[in-house]
mmCIF file of C-alpha atoms in Angstrom:
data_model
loop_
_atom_site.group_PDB
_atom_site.id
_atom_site.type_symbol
_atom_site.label_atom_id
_atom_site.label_comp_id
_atom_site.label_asym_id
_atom_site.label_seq_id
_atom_site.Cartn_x
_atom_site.Cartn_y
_atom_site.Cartn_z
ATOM 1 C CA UNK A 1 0.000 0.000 0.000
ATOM 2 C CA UNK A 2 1.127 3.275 -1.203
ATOM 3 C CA UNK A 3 1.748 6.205 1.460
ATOM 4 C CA UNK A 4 -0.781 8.831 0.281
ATOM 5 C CA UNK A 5 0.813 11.568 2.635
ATOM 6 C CA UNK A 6 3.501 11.772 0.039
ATOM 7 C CA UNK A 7 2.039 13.064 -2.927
ATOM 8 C CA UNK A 8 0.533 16.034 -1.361
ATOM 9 C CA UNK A 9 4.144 17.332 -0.048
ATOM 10 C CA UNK A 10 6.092 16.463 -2.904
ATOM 11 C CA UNK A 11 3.029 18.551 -5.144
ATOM 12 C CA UNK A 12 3.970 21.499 -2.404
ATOM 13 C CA UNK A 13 7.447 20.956 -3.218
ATOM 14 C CA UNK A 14 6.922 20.701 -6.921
ATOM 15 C CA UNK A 15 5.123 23.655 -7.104
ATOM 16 C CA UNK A 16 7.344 25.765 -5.191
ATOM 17 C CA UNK A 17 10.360 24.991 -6.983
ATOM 18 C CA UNK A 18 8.786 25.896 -10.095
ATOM 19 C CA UNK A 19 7.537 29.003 -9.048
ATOM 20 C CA UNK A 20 11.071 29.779 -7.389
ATOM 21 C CA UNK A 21 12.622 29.018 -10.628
ATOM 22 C CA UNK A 22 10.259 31.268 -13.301
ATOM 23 C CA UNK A 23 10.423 33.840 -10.415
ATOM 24 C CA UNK A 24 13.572 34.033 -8.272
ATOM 25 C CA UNK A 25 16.405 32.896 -11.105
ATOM 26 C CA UNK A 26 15.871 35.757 -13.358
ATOM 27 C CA UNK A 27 16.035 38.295 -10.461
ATOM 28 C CA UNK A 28 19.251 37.014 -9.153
ATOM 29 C CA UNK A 29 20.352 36.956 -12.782
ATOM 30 C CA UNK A 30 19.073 40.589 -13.131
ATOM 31 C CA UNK A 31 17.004 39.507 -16.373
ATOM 32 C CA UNK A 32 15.387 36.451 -18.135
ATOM 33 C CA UNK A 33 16.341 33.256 -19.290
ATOM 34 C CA UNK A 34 17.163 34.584 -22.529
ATOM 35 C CA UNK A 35 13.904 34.756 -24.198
ATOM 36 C CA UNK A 36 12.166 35.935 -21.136
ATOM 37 C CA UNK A 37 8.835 36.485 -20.334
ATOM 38 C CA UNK A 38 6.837 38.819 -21.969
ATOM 39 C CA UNK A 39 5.845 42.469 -20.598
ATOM 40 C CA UNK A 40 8.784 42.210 -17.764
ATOM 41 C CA UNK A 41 7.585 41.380 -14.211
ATOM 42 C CA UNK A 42 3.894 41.115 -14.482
ATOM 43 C CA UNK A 43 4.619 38.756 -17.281
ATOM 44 C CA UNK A 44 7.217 36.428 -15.682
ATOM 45 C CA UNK A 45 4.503 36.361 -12.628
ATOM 46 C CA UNK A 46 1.868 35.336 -14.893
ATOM 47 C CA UNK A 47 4.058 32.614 -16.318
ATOM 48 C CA UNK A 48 5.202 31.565 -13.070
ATOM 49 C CA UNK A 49 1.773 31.461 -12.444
ATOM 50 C CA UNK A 50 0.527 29.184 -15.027
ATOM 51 C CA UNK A 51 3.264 26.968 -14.652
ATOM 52 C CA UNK A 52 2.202 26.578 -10.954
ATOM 53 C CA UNK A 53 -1.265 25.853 -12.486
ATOM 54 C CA UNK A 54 -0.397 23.385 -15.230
ATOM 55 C CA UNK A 55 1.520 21.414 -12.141
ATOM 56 C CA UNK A 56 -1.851 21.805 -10.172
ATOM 57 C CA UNK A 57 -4.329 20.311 -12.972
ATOM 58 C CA UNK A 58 -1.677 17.546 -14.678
ATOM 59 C CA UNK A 59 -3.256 14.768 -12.886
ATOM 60 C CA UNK A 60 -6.986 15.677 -13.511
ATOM 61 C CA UNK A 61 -6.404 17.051 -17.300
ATOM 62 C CA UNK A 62 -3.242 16.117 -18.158
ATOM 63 C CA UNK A 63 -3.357 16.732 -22.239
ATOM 64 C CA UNK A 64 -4.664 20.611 -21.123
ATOM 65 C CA UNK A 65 -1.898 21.174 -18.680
ATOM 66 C CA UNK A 66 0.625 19.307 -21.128
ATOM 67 C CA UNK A 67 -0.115 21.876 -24.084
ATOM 68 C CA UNK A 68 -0.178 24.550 -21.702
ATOM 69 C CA UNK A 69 2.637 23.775 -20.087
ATOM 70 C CA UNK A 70 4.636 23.368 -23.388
ATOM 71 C CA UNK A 71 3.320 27.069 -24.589
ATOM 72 C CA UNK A 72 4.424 28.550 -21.732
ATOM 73 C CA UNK A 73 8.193 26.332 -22.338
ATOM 74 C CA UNK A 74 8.202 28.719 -25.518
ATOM 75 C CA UNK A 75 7.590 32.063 -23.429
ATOM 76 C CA UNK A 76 9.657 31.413 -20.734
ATOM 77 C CA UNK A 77 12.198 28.590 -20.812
ATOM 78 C CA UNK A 78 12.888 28.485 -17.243
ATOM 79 C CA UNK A 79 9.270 26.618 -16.655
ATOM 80 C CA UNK A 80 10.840 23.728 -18.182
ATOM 81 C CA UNK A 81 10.380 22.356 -14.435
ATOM 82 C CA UNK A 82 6.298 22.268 -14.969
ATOM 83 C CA UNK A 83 6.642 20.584 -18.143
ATOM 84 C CA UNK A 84 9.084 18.345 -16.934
ATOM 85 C CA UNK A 85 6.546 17.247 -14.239
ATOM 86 C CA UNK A 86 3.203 17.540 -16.559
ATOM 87 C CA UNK A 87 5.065 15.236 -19.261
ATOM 88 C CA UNK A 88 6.062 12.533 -16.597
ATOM 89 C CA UNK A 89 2.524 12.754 -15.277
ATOM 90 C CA UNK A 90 1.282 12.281 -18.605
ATOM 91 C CA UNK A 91 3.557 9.553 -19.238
ATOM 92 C CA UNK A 92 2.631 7.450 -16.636
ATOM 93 C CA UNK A 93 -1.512 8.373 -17.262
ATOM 94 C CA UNK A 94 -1.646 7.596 -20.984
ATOM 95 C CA UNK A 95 -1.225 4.060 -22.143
ATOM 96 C CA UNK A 96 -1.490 3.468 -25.617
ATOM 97 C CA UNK A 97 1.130 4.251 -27.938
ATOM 98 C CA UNK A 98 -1.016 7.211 -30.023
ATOM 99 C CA UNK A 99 -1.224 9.003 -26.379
ATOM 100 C CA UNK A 100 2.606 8.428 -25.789
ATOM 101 C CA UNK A 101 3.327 10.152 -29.496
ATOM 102 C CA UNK A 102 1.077 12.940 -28.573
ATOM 103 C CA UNK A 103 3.314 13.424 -24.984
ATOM 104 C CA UNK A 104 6.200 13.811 -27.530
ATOM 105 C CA UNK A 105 4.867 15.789 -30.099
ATOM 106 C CA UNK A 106 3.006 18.238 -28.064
ATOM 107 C CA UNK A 107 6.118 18.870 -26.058
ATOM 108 C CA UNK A 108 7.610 19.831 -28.900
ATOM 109 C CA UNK A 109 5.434 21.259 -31.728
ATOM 110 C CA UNK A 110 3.504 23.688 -29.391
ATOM 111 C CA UNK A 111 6.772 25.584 -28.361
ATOM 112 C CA UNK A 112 8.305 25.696 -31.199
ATOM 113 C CA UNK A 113 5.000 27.056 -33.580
ATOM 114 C CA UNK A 114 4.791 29.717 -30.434
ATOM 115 C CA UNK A 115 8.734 30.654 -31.140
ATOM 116 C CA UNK A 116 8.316 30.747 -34.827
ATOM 117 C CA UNK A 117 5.410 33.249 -33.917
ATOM 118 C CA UNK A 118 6.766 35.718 -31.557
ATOM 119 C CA UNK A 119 9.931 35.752 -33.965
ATOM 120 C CA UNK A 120 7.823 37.063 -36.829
ATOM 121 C CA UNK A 121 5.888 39.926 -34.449
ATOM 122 C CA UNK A 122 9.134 40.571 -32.778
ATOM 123 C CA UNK A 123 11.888 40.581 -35.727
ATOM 124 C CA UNK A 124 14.661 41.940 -33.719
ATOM 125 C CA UNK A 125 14.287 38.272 -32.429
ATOM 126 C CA UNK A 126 16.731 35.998 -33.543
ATOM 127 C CA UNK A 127 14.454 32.936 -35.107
ATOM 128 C CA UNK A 128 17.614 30.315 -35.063
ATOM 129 C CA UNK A 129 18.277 30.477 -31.463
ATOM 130 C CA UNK A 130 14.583 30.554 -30.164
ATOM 131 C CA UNK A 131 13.782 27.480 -32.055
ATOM 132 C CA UNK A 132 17.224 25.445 -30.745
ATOM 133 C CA UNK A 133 16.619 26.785 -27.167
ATOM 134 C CA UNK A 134 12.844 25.219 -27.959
ATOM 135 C CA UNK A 135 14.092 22.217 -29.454
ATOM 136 C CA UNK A 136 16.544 21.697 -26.716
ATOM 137 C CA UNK A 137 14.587 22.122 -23.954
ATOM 138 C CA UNK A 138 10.947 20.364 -25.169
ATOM 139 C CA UNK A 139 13.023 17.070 -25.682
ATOM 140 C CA UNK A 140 15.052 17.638 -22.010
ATOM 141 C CA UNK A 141 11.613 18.727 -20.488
ATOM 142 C CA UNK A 142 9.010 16.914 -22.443
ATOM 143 C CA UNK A 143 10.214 14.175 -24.471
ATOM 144 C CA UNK A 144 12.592 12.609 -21.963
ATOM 145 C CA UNK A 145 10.474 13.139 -18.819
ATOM 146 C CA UNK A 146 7.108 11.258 -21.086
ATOM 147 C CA UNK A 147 9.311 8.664 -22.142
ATOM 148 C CA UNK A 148 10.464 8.130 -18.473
ATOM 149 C CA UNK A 149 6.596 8.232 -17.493
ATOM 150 C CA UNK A 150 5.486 5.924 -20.026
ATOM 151 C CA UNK A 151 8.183 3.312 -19.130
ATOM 152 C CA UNK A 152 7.744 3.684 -15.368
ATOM 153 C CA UNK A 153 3.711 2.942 -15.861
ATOM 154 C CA UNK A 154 4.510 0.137 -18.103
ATOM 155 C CA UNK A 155 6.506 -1.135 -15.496
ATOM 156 C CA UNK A 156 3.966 -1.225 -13.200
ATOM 157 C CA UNK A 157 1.498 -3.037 -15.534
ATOM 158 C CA UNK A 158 4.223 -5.762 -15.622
ATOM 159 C CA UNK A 159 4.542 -6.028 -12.153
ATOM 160 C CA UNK A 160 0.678 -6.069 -11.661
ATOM 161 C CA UNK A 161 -0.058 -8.633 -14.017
ATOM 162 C CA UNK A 162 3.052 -11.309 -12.585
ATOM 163 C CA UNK A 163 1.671 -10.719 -8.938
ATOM 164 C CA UNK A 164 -1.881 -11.544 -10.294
ATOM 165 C CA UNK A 165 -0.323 -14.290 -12.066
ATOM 166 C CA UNK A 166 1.696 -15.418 -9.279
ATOM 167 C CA UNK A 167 -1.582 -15.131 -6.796
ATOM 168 C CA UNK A 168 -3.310 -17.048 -9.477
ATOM 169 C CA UNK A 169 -0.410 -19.844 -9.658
ATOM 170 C CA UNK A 170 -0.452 -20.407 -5.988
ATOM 171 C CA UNK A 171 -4.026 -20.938 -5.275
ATOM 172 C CA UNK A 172 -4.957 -22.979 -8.366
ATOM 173 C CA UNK A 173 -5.482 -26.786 -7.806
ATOM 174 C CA UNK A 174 -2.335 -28.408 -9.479
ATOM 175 C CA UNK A 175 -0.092 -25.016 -8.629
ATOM 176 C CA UNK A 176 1.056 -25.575 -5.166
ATOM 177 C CA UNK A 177 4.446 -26.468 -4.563
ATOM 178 C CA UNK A 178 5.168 -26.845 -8.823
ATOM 179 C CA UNK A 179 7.260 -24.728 -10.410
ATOM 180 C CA UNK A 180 5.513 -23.540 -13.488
ATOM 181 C CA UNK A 181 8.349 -22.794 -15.508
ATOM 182 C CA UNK A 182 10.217 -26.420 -16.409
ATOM 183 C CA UNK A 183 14.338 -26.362 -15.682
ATOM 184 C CA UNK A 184 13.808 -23.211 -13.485
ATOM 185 C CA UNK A 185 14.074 -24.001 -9.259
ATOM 186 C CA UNK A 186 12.787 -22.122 -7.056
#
């Protein structure tokens, strides 16, 4: 049995490291992440706080927060953190193989059509490095984190399904004591 004290804190904790991060980091830094956030402080807080939201709702919608959190990726790198955790979340949530290519797509696609956007309003903007610092950072904070998710739930289905078999093996008639699996001892 799982402890289910655990997921509360570490959401607590989740949340405010990546409000720390979209926050706190610049100001040290006395700027942005590079792209930054638009409209200067009152932007960076209304990142921060979607990124804090997107970590809030990834269990109960997690293909909302996921896009969301990958838009806000393209605004503001440094919420990488939320998309890290939405992506995982997602991971582990969606089973089938068109869900997992959606984890991977989305974490990438949305970011990167919302860099190729701002660089055409903005053209001071230089359109090479927003889409590498997109690219680079939807695969470390989407694509890696999903695939980590997807393989830790599949995992878990595994392990489900040899304990039910296992349960099944030792209670069935001829089972007892009989190793099911010839040349293998116990």
């Amino acid at each position: 049995m799982r402890n289910r004290t655990l997921p509360p804190i570490a959401d607590l904790v989740l949340i405010a490291v990546v409000a720390a991060t979209v926050v706190a980091l610049p100001a040290l830094a006395g700027g942005s992440s590079g792209q930054g956030a638009p409209f200067g402080t009152a932007g960076r807080l209304a990142v921060a706080g979607g990124a804090v939201a997107t970590v809030l709702v990834r269990r109960r919608r997690p293909a909302a927060a996921l896009v969301a959190a990958a838009t806000l990726m393209a605004f503001e790198p440094l919420t990488g953190g939320a998309l890290t955790a939405v992506a995982y979340t997602a991971g582990l949530a969606w089973a089938g193989l068109r869900h997992r290519l959606l984890v991977l797509g989305v974490s990438v696609a949305a970011p990167l059509a919302v860099a190729v956007a701002r660089s055409a309003v903005q053209p001071a903007r230089t359109l090479a490095y927003d889409v590498l610092v997109v690219l680079v950072t939807g695969v470390v904070c989407g694509v890696l984190p999903g695939l980590a998710g997807a393989l830790a739930a599949q995992r878990e289905r595994l392990v489900r399904a040899l304990e039910e078999r296992d349960a099944f093996l030792a209670t069935s008639p001829g089972g007892q004591g009989r190793d099911p699996v010839p040349g293998r001892g116990r």
